[in-house]
Coordinates of C-alpha atoms and ligand atoms in Angstrom, one line a residue:
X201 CA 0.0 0.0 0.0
X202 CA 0.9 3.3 -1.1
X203 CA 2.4 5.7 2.1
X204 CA -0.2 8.0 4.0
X205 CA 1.3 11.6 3.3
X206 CA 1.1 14.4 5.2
X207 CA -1.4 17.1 4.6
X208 CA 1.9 19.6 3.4
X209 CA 3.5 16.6 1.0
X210 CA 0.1 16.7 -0.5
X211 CA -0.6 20.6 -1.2
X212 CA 3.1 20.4 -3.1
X213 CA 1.6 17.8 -5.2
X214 CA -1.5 19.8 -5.4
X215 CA 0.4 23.0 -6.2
X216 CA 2.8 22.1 -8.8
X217 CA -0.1 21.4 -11.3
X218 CA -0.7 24.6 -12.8
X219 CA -4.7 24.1 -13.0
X220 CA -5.7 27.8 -13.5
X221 CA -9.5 27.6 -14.7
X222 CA -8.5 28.2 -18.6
X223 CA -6.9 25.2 -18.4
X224 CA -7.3 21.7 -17.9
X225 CA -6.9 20.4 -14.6
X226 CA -6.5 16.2 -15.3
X227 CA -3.0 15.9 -14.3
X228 CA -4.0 16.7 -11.1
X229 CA -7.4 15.0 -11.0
X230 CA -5.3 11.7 -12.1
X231 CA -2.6 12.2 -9.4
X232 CA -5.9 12.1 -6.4
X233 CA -7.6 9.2 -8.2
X234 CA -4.2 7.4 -8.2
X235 CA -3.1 8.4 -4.8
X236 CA -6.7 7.7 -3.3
X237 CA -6.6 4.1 -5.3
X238 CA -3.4 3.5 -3.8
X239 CA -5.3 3.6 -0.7
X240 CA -7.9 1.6 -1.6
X241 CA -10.5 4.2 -1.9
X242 CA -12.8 4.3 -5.5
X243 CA -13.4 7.7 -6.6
X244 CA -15.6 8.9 -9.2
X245 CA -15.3 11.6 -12.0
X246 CA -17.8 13.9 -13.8
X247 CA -16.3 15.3 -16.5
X248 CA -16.8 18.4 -18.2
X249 CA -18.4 18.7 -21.9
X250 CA -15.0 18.4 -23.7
X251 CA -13.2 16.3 -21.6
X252 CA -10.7 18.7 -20.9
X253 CA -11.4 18.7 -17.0
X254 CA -13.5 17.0 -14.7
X255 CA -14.8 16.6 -10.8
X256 CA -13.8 14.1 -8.7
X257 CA -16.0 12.7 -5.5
X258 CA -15.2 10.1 -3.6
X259 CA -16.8 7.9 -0.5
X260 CA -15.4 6.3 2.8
X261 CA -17.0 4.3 5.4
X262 CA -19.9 2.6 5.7
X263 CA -22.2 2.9 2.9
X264 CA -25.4 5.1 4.4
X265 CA -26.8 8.6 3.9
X266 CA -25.8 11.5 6.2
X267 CA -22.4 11.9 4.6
X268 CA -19.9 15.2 6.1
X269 CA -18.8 16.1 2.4
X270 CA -15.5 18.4 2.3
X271 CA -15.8 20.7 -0.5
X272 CA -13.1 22.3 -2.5
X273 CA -12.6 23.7 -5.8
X274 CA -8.8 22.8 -8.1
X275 CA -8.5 25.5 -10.2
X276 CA -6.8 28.8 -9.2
X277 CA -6.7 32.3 -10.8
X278 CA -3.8 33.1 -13.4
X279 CA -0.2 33.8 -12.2
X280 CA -0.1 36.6 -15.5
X281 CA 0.7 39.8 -14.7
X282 CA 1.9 39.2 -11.0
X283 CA 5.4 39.8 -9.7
X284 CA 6.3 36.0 -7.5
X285 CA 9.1 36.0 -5.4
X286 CA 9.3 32.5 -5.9
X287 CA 8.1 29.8 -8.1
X288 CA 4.4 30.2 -8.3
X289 CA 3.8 26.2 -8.8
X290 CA 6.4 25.2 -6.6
X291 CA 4.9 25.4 -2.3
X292 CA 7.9 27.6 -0.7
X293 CA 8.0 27.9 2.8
X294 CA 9.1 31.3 4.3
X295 CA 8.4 33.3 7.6
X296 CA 5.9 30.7 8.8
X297 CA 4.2 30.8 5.5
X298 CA 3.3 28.4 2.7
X299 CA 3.5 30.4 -0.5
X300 CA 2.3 29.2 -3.6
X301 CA -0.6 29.5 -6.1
X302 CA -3.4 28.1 -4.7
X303 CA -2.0 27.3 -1.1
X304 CA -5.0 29.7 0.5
X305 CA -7.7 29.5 -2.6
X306 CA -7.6 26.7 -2.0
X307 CA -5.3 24.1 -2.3
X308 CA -4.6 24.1 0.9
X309 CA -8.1 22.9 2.1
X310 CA -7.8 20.2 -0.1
X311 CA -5.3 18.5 0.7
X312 CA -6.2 18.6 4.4
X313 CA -9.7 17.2 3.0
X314 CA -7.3 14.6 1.2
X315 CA -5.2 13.7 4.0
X316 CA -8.4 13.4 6.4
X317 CA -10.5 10.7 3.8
X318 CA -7.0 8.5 3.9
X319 CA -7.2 8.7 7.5
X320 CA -11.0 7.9 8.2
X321 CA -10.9 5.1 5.3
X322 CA -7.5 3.8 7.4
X323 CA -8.6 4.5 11.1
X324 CA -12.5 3.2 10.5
X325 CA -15.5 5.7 10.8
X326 CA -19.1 4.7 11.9
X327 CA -20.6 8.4 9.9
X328 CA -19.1 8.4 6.0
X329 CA -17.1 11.4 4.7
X330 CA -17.0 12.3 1.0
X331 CA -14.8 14.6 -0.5
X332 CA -16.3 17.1 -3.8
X333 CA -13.4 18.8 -5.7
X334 CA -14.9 20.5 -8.3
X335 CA -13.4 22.7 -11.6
X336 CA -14.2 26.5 -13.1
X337 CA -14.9 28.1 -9.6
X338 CA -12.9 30.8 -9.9
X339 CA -14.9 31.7 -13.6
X340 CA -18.3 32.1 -11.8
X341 CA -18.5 28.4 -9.6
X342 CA -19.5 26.4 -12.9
X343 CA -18.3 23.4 -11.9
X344 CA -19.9 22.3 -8.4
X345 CA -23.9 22.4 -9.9
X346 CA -22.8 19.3 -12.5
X347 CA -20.6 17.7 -10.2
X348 CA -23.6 17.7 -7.2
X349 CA -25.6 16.0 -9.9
X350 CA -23.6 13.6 -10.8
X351 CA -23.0 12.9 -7.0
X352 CA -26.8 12.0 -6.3
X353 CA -27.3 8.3 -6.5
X354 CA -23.4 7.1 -7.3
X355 CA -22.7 8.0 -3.6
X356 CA -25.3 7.9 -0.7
X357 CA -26.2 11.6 0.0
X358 CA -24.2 13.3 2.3
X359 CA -25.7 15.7 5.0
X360 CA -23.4 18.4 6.2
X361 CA -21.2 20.0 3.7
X362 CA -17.8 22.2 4.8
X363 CA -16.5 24.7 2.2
X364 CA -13.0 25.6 2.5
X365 CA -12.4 28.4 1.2
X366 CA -10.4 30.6 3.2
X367 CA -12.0 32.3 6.1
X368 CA -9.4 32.3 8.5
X369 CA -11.2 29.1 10.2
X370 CA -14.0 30.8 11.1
X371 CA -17.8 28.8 10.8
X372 CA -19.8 31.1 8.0
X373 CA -23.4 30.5 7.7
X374 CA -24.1 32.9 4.7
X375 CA -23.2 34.5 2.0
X376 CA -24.5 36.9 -0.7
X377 CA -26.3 35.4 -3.7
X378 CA -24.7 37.1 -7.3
X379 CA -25.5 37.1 -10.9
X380 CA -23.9 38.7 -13.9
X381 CA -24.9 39.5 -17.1
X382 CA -23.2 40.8 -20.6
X383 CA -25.1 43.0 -21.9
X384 CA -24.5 44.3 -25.9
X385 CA -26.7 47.1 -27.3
X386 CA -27.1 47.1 -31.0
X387 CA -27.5 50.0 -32.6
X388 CA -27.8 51.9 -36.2
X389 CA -25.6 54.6 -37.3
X390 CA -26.1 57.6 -38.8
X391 CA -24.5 60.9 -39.0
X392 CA -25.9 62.2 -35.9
X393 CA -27.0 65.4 -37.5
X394 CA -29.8 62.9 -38.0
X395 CA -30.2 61.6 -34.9
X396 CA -33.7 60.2 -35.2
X397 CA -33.2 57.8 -38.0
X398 CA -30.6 56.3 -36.5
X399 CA -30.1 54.5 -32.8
X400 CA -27.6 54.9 -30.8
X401 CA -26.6 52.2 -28.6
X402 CA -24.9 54.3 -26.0
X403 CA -27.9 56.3 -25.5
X404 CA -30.5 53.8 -25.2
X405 CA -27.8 51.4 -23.2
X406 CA -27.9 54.0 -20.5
X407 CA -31.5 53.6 -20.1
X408 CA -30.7 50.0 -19.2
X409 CA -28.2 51.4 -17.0
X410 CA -30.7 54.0 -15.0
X411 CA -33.0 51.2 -14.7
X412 CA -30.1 49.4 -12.5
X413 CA -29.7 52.9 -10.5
X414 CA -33.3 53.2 -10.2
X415 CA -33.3 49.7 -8.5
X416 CA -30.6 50.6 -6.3
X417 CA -32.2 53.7 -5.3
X418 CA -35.8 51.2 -4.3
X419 CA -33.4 48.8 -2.7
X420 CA -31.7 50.9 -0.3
X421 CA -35.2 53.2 0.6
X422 CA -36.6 49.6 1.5
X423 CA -37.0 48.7 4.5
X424 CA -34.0 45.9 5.5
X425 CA -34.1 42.4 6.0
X426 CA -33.2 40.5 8.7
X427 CA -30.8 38.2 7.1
X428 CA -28.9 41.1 4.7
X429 CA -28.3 43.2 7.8
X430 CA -25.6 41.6 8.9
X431 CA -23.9 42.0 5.5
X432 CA -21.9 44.9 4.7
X433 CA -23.3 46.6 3.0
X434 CA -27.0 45.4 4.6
X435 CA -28.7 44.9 1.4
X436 CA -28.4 44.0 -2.2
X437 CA -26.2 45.6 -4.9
X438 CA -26.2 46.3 -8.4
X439 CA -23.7 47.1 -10.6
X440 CA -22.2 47.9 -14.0
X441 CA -18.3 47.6 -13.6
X442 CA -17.0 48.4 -17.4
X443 CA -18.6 49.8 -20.5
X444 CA -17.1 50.3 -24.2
X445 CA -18.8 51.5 -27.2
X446 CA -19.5 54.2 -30.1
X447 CA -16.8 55.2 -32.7
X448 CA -17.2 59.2 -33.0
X449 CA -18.6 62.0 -31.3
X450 CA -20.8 62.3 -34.7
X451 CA -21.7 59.0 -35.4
X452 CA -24.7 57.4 -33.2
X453 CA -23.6 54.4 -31.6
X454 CA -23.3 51.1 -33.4
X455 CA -22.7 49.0 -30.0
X456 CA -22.4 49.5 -26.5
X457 CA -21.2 46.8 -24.4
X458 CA -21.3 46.8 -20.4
X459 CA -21.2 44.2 -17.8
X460 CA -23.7 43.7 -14.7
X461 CA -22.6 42.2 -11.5
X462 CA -25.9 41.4 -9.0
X463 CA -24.6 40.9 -5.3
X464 CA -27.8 39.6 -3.5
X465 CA -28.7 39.3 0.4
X466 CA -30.4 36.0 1.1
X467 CA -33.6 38.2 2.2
X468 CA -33.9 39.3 -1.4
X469 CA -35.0 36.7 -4.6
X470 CA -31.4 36.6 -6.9
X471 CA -33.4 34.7 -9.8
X472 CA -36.5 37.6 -9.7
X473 CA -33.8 40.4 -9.3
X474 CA -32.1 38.4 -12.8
X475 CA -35.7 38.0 -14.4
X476 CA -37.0 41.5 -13.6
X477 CA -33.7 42.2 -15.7
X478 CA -34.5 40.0 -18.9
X479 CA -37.6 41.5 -18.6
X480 CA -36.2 45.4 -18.6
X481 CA -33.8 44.3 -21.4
X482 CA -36.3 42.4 -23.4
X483 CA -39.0 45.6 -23.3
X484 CA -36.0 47.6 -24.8
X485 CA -35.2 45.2 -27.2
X486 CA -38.6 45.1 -28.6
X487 CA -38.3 48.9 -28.6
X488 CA -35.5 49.3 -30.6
X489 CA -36.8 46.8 -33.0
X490 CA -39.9 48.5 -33.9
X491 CA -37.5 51.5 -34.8
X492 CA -34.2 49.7 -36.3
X493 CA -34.7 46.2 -37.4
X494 CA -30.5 45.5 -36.6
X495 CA -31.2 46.8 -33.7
X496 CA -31.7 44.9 -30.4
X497 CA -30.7 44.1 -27.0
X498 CA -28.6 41.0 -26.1
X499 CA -28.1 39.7 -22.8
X500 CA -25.2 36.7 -22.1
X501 CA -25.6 35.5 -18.6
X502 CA -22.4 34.4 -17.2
X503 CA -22.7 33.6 -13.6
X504 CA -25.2 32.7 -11.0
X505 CA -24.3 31.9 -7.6
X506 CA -27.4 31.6 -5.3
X507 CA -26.5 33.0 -1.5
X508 CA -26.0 31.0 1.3
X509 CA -29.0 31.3 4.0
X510 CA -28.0 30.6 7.1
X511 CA -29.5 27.6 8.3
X512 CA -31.7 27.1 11.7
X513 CA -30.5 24.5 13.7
X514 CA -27.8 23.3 10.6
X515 CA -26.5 20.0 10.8
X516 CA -23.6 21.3 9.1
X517 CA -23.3 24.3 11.7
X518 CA -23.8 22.5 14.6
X519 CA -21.2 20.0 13.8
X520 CA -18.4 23.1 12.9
X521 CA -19.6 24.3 16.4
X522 CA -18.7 21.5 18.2
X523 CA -15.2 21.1 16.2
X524 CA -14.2 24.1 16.7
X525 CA -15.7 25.3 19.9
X526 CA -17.1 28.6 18.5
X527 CA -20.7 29.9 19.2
X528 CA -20.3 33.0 17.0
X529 CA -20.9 32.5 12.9
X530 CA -19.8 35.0 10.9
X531 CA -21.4 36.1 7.4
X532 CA -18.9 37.0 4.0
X533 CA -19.6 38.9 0.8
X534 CA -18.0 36.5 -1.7
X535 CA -19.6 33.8 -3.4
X536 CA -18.7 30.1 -2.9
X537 CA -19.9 26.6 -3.6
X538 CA -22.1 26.5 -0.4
X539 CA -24.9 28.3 -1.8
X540 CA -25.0 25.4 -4.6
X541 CA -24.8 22.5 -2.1
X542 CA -27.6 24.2 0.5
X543 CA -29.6 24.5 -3.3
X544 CA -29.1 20.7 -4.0
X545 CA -30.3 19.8 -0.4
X546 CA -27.4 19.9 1.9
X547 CA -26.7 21.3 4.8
X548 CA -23.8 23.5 4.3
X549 CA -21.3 26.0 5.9
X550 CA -17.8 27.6 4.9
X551 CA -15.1 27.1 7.1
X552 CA -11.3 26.9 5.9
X553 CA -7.4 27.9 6.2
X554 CA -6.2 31.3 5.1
X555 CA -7.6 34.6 4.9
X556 CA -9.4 35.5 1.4
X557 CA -7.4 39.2 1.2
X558 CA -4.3 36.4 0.8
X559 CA -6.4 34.8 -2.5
X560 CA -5.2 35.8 -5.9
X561 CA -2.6 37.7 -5.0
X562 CA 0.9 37.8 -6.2
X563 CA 3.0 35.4 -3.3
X564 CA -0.5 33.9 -2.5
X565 CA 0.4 32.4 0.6
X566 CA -1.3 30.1 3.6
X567 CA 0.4 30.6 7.2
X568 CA 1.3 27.5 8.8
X569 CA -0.8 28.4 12.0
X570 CA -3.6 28.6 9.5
X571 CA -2.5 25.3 8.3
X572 CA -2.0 23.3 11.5
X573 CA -5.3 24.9 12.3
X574 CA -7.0 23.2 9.6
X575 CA -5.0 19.9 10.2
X576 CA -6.2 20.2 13.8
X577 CA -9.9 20.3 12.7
X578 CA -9.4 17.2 10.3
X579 CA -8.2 15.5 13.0
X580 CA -11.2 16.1 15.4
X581 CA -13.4 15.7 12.4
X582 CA -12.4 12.2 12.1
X583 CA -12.3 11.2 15.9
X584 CA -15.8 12.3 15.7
X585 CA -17.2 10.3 12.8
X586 CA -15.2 7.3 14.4
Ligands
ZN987 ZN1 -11.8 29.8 -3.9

């Protein structure tokens, strides 16, 4: 049998494949099949539509429902761009700190998730553990919805999920919900001498736009939930981060392009908030139609997280509680794979090494308090299932 490796000789394996999310991330997926087979524990892969990445999931102890599923995600943002000290793909330990890409987001947590399946398939555990690595998080958490599907009725379904993404080991019951949208406004040009034969995407792209202030405006004169008041901010936000379009100051606008970004308390509906926008867009659209036949709005959904509501009396709460000993949860503002998991069913909570300002950045790096930390929990995690 293959040797139990630590939770750090795993994260360097993990880390030296470069699987940032344009890429595919196989090498790495075959290296935990292999390395889980070695231990005598089948895993399963869903695979993406062209084969060029996939999701692994795998299963230990007896074989019931009620599951504790350690979730993590295997690809990482780029390295382009960013100055590194050190090898990027190569773990380098420095000051009490694990630097590397993908040692906080989030290597890191999976290789402890790794070491602790070894250990409860090895030691014996009355309550199962799974483990859920999924791909394309970073580009708007594509990967986890498929990869839950493809979990439900190969493995018996788990109960309490843990996302690791870093939150400096503090239990979080919720996050924010988002959506975003591109958006392309077609227009027709014309000298703009004569403006009203022609349409000019800019123009009429900013009524889309005002329609998004207009509902930020409503949003913060309404009265505030109770779940979106502990956020910061308290309630839900819209927003158009980049816009491009138009060719001359006498020319009406062929296109206009912007983005949308929809950050959503749990209070609030993310999928009516989305709809309300297809809706604004597809009025325009039918406006500009009846004026311009090329002319038209088009809407390219690219992301859709749903929030994370914190749970009454979680299974997957109370269990971080009594792990870690802490009664205080903490809500965050960024999106994970939780919100997909408590969507599918589960119970589920973030809890993992590192602190998120670490994630993405140049000399990305996990401290080794944070780390033991984690290692710590794993350990408990698996006394308890036992
Ligand atoms: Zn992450």
């Amino acid at each position: 049998m293959m040797d139990e490796l630590t939770p750090r000789q795993i994260l360097d394996r993990l880390v030296s494949f470069p699987t940032v999310s344009r890429s595919p991330n196989l090498d790495l997926i075959d290296w935990v099949e292999a390395y889980l087979a070695g231990h005598g524990i089948e895993s399963h892969r869903h695979w993406n539509e062209d084969r060029t990445k996939a999701g692994l999931f795998a299963h230990v102890g007896p074989w019931v429902e009620g599951a504790v599923v350690l979730s993590g995600h295997t690809d990482v943002v780029p390295v382009d761009g960013q100055t590194w000290s050190s090898d990027p793909w190569t773990v380098t330990e420095r000051d009490g700190r694990l630097y590397g890409r993908g040692c906080c987001d989030m290597k890191g947590f999976d290789a402890l998730a790794l070491w602790a399946l070894v250990r409860a398939h090895h030691a014996g555990i009355a309550r199962p553990l799974q483990i859920a690595l999924s791909y394309d998080e970073e580009i708007g958490c594509l990967g986890a919805p498929p990869l839950i599907d493809a979990m439900q009725g190969v493995v018996p379904k788990g109960t309490a999920v843990i996302v690791g993404e870093p939150s400096r080991m503090q239990l979080i019951t919720g996050h924010k919900g988002g959506a975003g949208f591109h958006v392309h406004v077609k227009g027709y040009e014309v000298h703009s001498s004569l403006l009203p034969q022609g349409v000019s995407a800019i123009m009429e792209g900013a009524r889309l736009i005002q329609w998004i202030n207009d509902r930020n405006a409503e949003i913060q004169a309404a009265p505030r939930g109770a779940l979106g008041a502990r956020f910061d901010p308290p309630f839900t936000t819209l927003h158009v981060g980049m816009i491009e379009g138009g060719t001359a100051h006498n020319i009406t606008a062929a296109d206009c392009r912007f983005a949308v970004e929809m950050r959503v308390v749990p209070d609030d509906d993310l999928e009516a908030l989305a709809a309300a926008f297809e809706a604004e867009s597809a009025r325009l659209d039918a406006a500009l139609k009846a004026r311009r036949p090329e002319a038209g709005v088009h809407l390219q959904r690219f992301f859709g997280v749903p929030a994370l509501t914190p749970e009454a009396d979680g299974p997957a709460e109370a269990l971080l509680r009594q792990l870690t000993g802490q009664n205080a949860a903490g809500v965050v503002s960024y999106g994970t794979e939780a919100g997909q998991f408590q969507e599918a069913g589960y119970s589920a909570v973030v809890c993992g090494p590192g602190d998120i300002a670490q994630a993405h950045q140049p000399d990305e790096f996990l401290s080794l308090a944070q780390f033991q930390a984690g290692h710590d929990l794993m350990k408990k995690l698996v006394e308890q299932l036992g």
